[in-house]
GROMACS .gro file of C-alpha atoms in nm:
model
  242
    1MET     CA    1  -8.032  -6.214   3.535
    2ALA     CA    2  -8.115  -6.386   3.220
    3ARG     CA    3  -8.318  -6.672   3.359
    4ASP     CA    4  -8.019  -6.886   3.273
    5LEU     CA    5  -7.800  -6.820   3.574
    6ALA     CA    6  -7.533  -7.071   3.487
    7VAL     CA    7  -7.252  -6.828   3.565
    8HIS     CA    8  -7.298  -6.464   3.651
    9ARG     CA    9  -7.035  -6.235   3.798
   10HIS     CA   10  -7.162  -5.944   4.001
   11SER     CA   11  -6.874  -5.704   3.959
   12ARG     CA   12  -6.783  -5.364   4.095
   13ALA     CA   13  -6.447  -5.200   4.048
   14GLY     CA   14  -6.221  -5.258   4.344
   15MET     CA   15  -6.475  -5.473   4.528
   16THR     CA   16  -6.472  -5.840   4.622
   17THR     CA   17  -6.788  -5.970   4.458
   18HIS     CA   18  -6.946  -6.311   4.427
   19THR     CA   19  -6.929  -6.520   4.113
   20ILE     CA   20  -7.282  -6.657   4.099
   21HIS     CA   21  -7.355  -7.004   3.968
   22LEU     CA   22  -7.717  -7.116   3.965
   23PRO     CA   23  -7.781  -7.398   3.716
   24GLU     CA   24  -8.063  -7.363   3.467
   25TRP     CA   25  -8.212  -7.693   3.585
   26ALA     CA   26  -8.254  -7.543   3.932
   27VAL     CA   27  -8.417  -7.230   3.790
   28GLU     CA   28  -8.657  -7.446   3.590
   29ARG     CA   29  -8.744  -7.683   3.874
   30GLY     CA   30  -8.797  -7.390   4.108
   31ARG     CA   31  -9.069  -7.260   3.877
   32GLN     CA   32  -9.294  -7.540   3.999
   33LEU     CA   33  -9.321  -7.374   4.341
   34ASN     CA   34  -9.203  -7.012   4.323
   35ASP     CA   35  -9.215  -6.826   3.993
   36PHE     CA   36  -9.360  -6.477   4.023
   37GLN     CA   37  -9.397  -6.263   3.713
   38HIS     CA   38  -9.562  -5.959   3.870
   39VAL     CA   39  -9.544  -5.755   4.190
   40ASP     CA   40  -9.791  -5.521   4.353
   41PRO     CA   41  -9.583  -5.244   4.517
   42ALA     CA   42  -9.862  -5.172   4.766
   43ARG     CA   43  -9.840  -5.529   4.897
   44THR     CA   44  -9.464  -5.580   4.867
   45ALA     CA   45  -9.194  -5.505   5.126
   46LEU     CA   46  -8.819  -5.486   5.079
   47VAL     CA   47  -8.654  -5.665   5.373
   48LEU     CA   48  -8.286  -5.575   5.409
   49ILE     CA   49  -8.108  -5.819   5.635
   50ASP     CA   50  -7.836  -5.710   5.879
   51MET     CA   51  -7.643  -5.450   5.679
   52GLN     CA   52  -7.466  -5.361   6.002
   53THR     CA   53  -7.117  -5.235   6.074
   54VAL     CA   54  -7.028  -5.564   6.244
   55PHE     CA   55  -7.087  -5.755   5.918
   56LEU     CA   56  -6.950  -5.502   5.671
   57ALA     CA   57  -6.664  -5.296   5.808
   58PRO     CA   58  -6.303  -5.410   5.769
   59GLY     CA   59  -6.156  -5.497   6.108
   60GLU     CA   60  -6.490  -5.593   6.260
   61VAL     CA   61  -6.516  -5.942   6.402
   62PHE     CA   62  -6.755  -6.048   6.122
   63GLY     CA   63  -6.643  -5.790   5.865
   64ASN     CA   64  -6.696  -5.929   5.516
   65PRO     CA   65  -6.576  -5.774   5.188
   66TYR     CA   66  -6.853  -5.948   4.991
   67ALA     CA   67  -7.116  -5.780   5.210
   68LEU     CA   68  -6.943  -5.442   5.178
   69ALA     CA   69  -6.956  -5.479   4.799
   70ILE     CA   70  -7.338  -5.488   4.788
   71VAL     CA   71  -7.388  -5.157   4.971
   72ASP     CA   72  -7.460  -4.954   4.658
   73THR     CA   73  -7.691  -5.222   4.520
   74VAL     CA   74  -7.890  -5.237   4.843
   75ASN     CA   75  -7.917  -4.858   4.856
   76ARG     CA   76  -8.038  -4.853   4.496
   77LEU     CA   77  -8.305  -5.110   4.579
   78ALA     CA   78  -8.418  -4.916   4.884
   79ALA     CA   79  -8.456  -4.597   4.683
   80ALA     CA   80  -8.656  -4.772   4.412
   81PHE     CA   81  -8.894  -4.943   4.654
   82ARG     CA   82  -8.951  -4.620   4.845
   83ALA     CA   83  -9.033  -4.443   4.520
   84ALA     CA   84  -9.283  -4.719   4.437
   85GLY     CA   85  -9.456  -4.677   4.773
   86SER     CA   86  -9.335  -5.007   4.918
   87PRO     CA   87  -9.214  -5.028   5.278
   88VAL     CA   88  -8.839  -5.064   5.329
   89ILE     CA   89  -8.748  -5.268   5.636
   90TRP     CA   90  -8.397  -5.302   5.780
   91THR     CA   91  -8.314  -5.574   6.033
   92ARG     CA   92  -8.029  -5.574   6.283
   93GLN     CA   93  -7.897  -5.895   6.434
   94THR     CA   94  -7.914  -5.830   6.807
   95VAL     CA   95  -7.797  -6.004   7.122
   96ASP     CA   96  -8.023  -5.965   7.424
   97HIS     CA   97  -7.938  -6.179   7.726
   98ARG     CA   98  -8.286  -6.148   7.876
   99PRO     CA   99  -8.539  -6.423   7.813
  100PRO     CA  100  -8.727  -6.481   7.588
  101ARG     CA  101  -8.494  -6.298   7.352
  102ALA     CA  102  -8.175  -6.473   7.461
  103MET     CA  103  -8.029  -6.729   7.223
  104PRO     CA  104  -7.986  -7.080   7.368
  105GLY     CA  105  -7.675  -7.102   7.584
  106TRP     CA  106  -7.519  -7.374   7.371
  107GLN     CA  107  -7.513  -7.138   7.074
  108TYR     CA  108  -7.329  -6.859   7.253
  109ASP     CA  109  -7.089  -6.999   7.517
  110LEU     CA  110  -6.983  -6.675   7.682
  111SER     CA  111  -6.709  -6.853   7.878
  112ILE     CA  112  -6.507  -6.858   7.554
  113PRO     CA  113  -6.336  -6.517   7.515
  114GLU     CA  114  -6.362  -6.512   7.135
  115VAL     CA  115  -6.734  -6.590   7.149
  116ARG     CA  116  -6.794  -6.329   7.417
  117GLU     CA  117  -6.615  -6.065   7.208
  118ALA     CA  118  -6.823  -6.154   6.902
  119VAL     CA  119  -7.150  -6.146   7.094
  120GLU     CA  120  -7.074  -5.809   7.250
  121THR     CA  121  -7.048  -5.651   6.903
  122MET     CA  122  -7.416  -5.731   6.844
  123GLU     CA  123  -7.552  -5.576   7.163
  124ALA     CA  124  -7.794  -5.291   7.096
  125GLY     CA  125  -7.639  -4.948   7.126
  126THR     CA  126  -7.286  -5.047   7.029
  127PRO     CA  127  -7.129  -4.890   6.718
  128SER     CA  128  -7.086  -5.235   6.562
  129HIS     CA  129  -7.455  -5.316   6.602
  130ALA     CA  130  -7.567  -5.007   6.408
  131LEU     CA  131  -7.648  -5.009   6.039
  132HIS     CA  132  -7.329  -4.939   5.846
  133PRO     CA  133  -7.281  -4.563   5.787
  134ALA     CA  134  -7.290  -4.614   5.409
  135MET     CA  135  -7.647  -4.743   5.421
  136ALA     CA  136  -7.882  -4.476   5.285
  137THR     CA  137  -8.182  -4.495   5.515
  138ALA     CA  138  -8.486  -4.267   5.508
  139PRO     CA  139  -8.723  -4.145   5.782
  140SER     CA  140  -9.000  -4.362   5.637
  141ASP     CA  141  -8.793  -4.680   5.672
  142ILE     CA  142  -8.859  -4.933   5.947
  143VAL     CA  143  -8.571  -5.073   6.155
  144ILE     CA  144  -8.627  -5.397   6.344
  145ASP     CA  145  -8.393  -5.561   6.593
  146LYS     CA  146  -8.408  -5.939   6.561
  147TYR     CA  147  -8.283  -6.194   6.810
  148ARG     CA  148  -8.271  -6.502   6.588
  149TYR     CA  149  -8.119  -6.573   6.249
  150GLY     CA  150  -8.460  -6.576   6.081
  151ALA     CA  151  -8.644  -6.245   6.114
  152PHE     CA  152  -8.979  -6.422   6.157
  153SER     CA  153  -8.847  -6.629   6.449
  154CYS     CA  154  -8.768  -6.327   6.662
  155PRO     CA  155  -8.966  -6.362   6.988
  156ALA     CA  156  -9.072  -5.998   6.966
  157GLY     CA  157  -9.262  -6.074   6.643
  158ALA     CA  158  -9.198  -5.727   6.502
  159LEU     CA  159  -9.150  -5.819   6.136
  160GLU     CA  160  -9.471  -6.014   6.098
  161ALA     CA  161  -9.664  -5.745   6.284
  162VAL     CA  162  -9.535  -5.481   6.042
  163LEU     CA  163  -9.622  -5.692   5.738
  164LYS     CA  164  -9.971  -5.777   5.860
  165ALA     CA  165 -10.047  -5.416   5.950
  166ARG     CA  166  -9.966  -5.316   5.591
  167ASP     CA  167 -10.139  -5.613   5.424
  168ILE     CA  168  -9.810  -5.730   5.269
  169ASP     CA  169  -9.814  -6.060   5.081
  170THR     CA  170  -9.473  -6.042   4.908
  171ILE     CA  171  -9.125  -5.987   5.052
  172VAL     CA  172  -8.801  -5.917   4.867
  173ILE     CA  173  -8.488  -6.022   5.054
  174ALA     CA  174  -8.141  -5.869   5.026
  175GLY     CA  175  -7.852  -5.833   5.269
  176THR     CA  176  -7.618  -6.064   5.458
  177LEU     CA  177  -7.536  -6.344   5.526
  178THR     CA  178  -7.685  -6.524   5.226
  179ASN     CA  179  -7.669  -6.867   5.386
  180CYS     CA  180  -7.768  -6.768   5.739
  181CYS     CA  181  -8.009  -6.485   5.818
  182CYS     CA  182  -8.119  -6.422   5.457
  183ASP     CA  183  -8.178  -6.792   5.390
  184SER     CA  184  -8.353  -6.841   5.725
  185THR     CA  185  -8.584  -6.545   5.669
  186ALA     CA  186  -8.672  -6.665   5.318
  187ARG     CA  187  -8.765  -7.010   5.444
  188GLU     CA  188  -8.972  -6.873   5.730
  189GLY     CA  189  -9.150  -6.627   5.504
  190ASN     CA  190  -9.235  -6.901   5.257
  191MET     CA  191  -9.372  -7.122   5.533
  192ARG     CA  192  -9.593  -6.836   5.653
  193GLY     CA  193  -9.747  -6.800   5.310
  194TYR     CA  194  -9.558  -6.500   5.174
  195ARG     CA  195  -9.437  -6.483   4.817
  196VAL     CA  196  -9.060  -6.449   4.850
  197PHE     CA  197  -8.809  -6.296   4.609
  198PHE     CA  198  -8.440  -6.352   4.690
  199LEU     CA  199  -8.182  -6.134   4.516
  200SER     CA  200  -7.872  -6.317   4.398
  201ASP     CA  201  -7.651  -6.010   4.353
  202ALA     CA  202  -7.782  -5.814   4.652
  203THR     CA  203  -7.704  -6.085   4.907
  204ALA     CA  204  -7.359  -6.181   5.028
  205THR     CA  205  -7.173  -6.424   5.250
  206ARG     CA  206  -6.815  -6.533   5.316
  207THR     CA  207  -6.740  -6.746   5.006
  208ASP     CA  208  -6.879  -6.815   4.660
  209GLU     CA  209  -6.937  -7.175   4.760
  210GLU     CA  210  -7.161  -7.080   5.052
  211HIS     CA  211  -7.342  -6.817   4.847
  212ASN     CA  212  -7.420  -7.050   4.558
  213ALA     CA  213  -7.521  -7.339   4.783
  214ALA     CA  214  -7.776  -7.114   4.953
  215LEU     CA  215  -7.908  -6.979   4.621
  216LEU     CA  216  -7.955  -7.334   4.493
  217THR     CA  217  -8.161  -7.451   4.790
  218VAL     CA  218  -8.362  -7.130   4.815
  219ARG     CA  219  -8.447  -7.142   4.444
  220LEU     CA  220  -8.552  -7.506   4.450
  221MET     CA  221  -8.791  -7.477   4.743
  222PHE     CA  222  -8.847  -7.136   4.898
  223ALA     CA  223  -8.818  -6.832   4.670
  224ASP     CA  224  -8.793  -6.686   4.324
  225VAL     CA  225  -8.425  -6.598   4.288
  226ARG     CA  226  -8.370  -6.287   4.078
  227THR     CA  227  -8.103  -6.029   4.009
  228THR     CA  228  -8.145  -5.670   4.113
  229GLU     CA  229  -8.202  -5.565   3.752
  230GLU     CA  230  -8.483  -5.819   3.713
  231MET     CA  231  -8.644  -5.713   4.036
  232LEU     CA  232  -8.631  -5.346   3.945
  233GLY     CA  233  -8.776  -5.435   3.606
  234LEU     CA  234  -9.076  -5.600   3.771
  235LEU     CA  235  -9.117  -5.299   3.996
  236GLN     CA  236  -9.099  -5.060   3.702
  237GLU     CA  237  -9.359  -5.260   3.512
  238ALA     CA  238  -9.592  -5.249   3.812
  239THR     CA  239  -9.563  -4.873   3.857
  240ALA     CA  240  -9.605  -4.811   3.484
  241ASP     CA  241  -9.931  -5.010   3.483
  242ALA     CA  242 -10.068  -4.836   3.791
   0.00000   0.00000   0.00000
């Protein structure tokens, strides 16, 4: 993105894509806290949030055309980060009724049929829980089941363990939903001392309004919001200098 993100349409033929609006004043103010001009591929991880069938496929309970539209962009990012030697991490939103992984009962009232149906789609081993078939994974990739919206809050602690084992200090977030699991993971990562990049055209949610509201808050306080092209440019610069 030109650093002026006043209005930017991420467009793909035949796809429902977000019109992105991030005011220049927010980009500028965000520089006070999170403005990263370089990346070290050896210490950077691409964290791809919940690109699962349940959130992408038409007819699924949470199927979302905006999320389906970023599939190619996410795959392109994954390929580039692998080539640079950076770990690629996929998360899957997962329901586990056993403590301590169970969500609080007030969040998932299983006595309501519609809620029970939705929850069952995120149980490990179901077709809906799996990464969407269009996601181009590789044997070197890491797949983590998470039991909270934010990947760092998962009681199993898998994400942070992976990052610490690889001496990662920077995470790049893409995936869905922008204003839920992506936003939550960005905030948690920031609070744990990671440098966080958040990709405006490789994240997606249900409406432009929700998407842009999340980008605004994330940019002001928690992450450097970039486009995919900008992020790949930083990665290319880093590998060229190596």
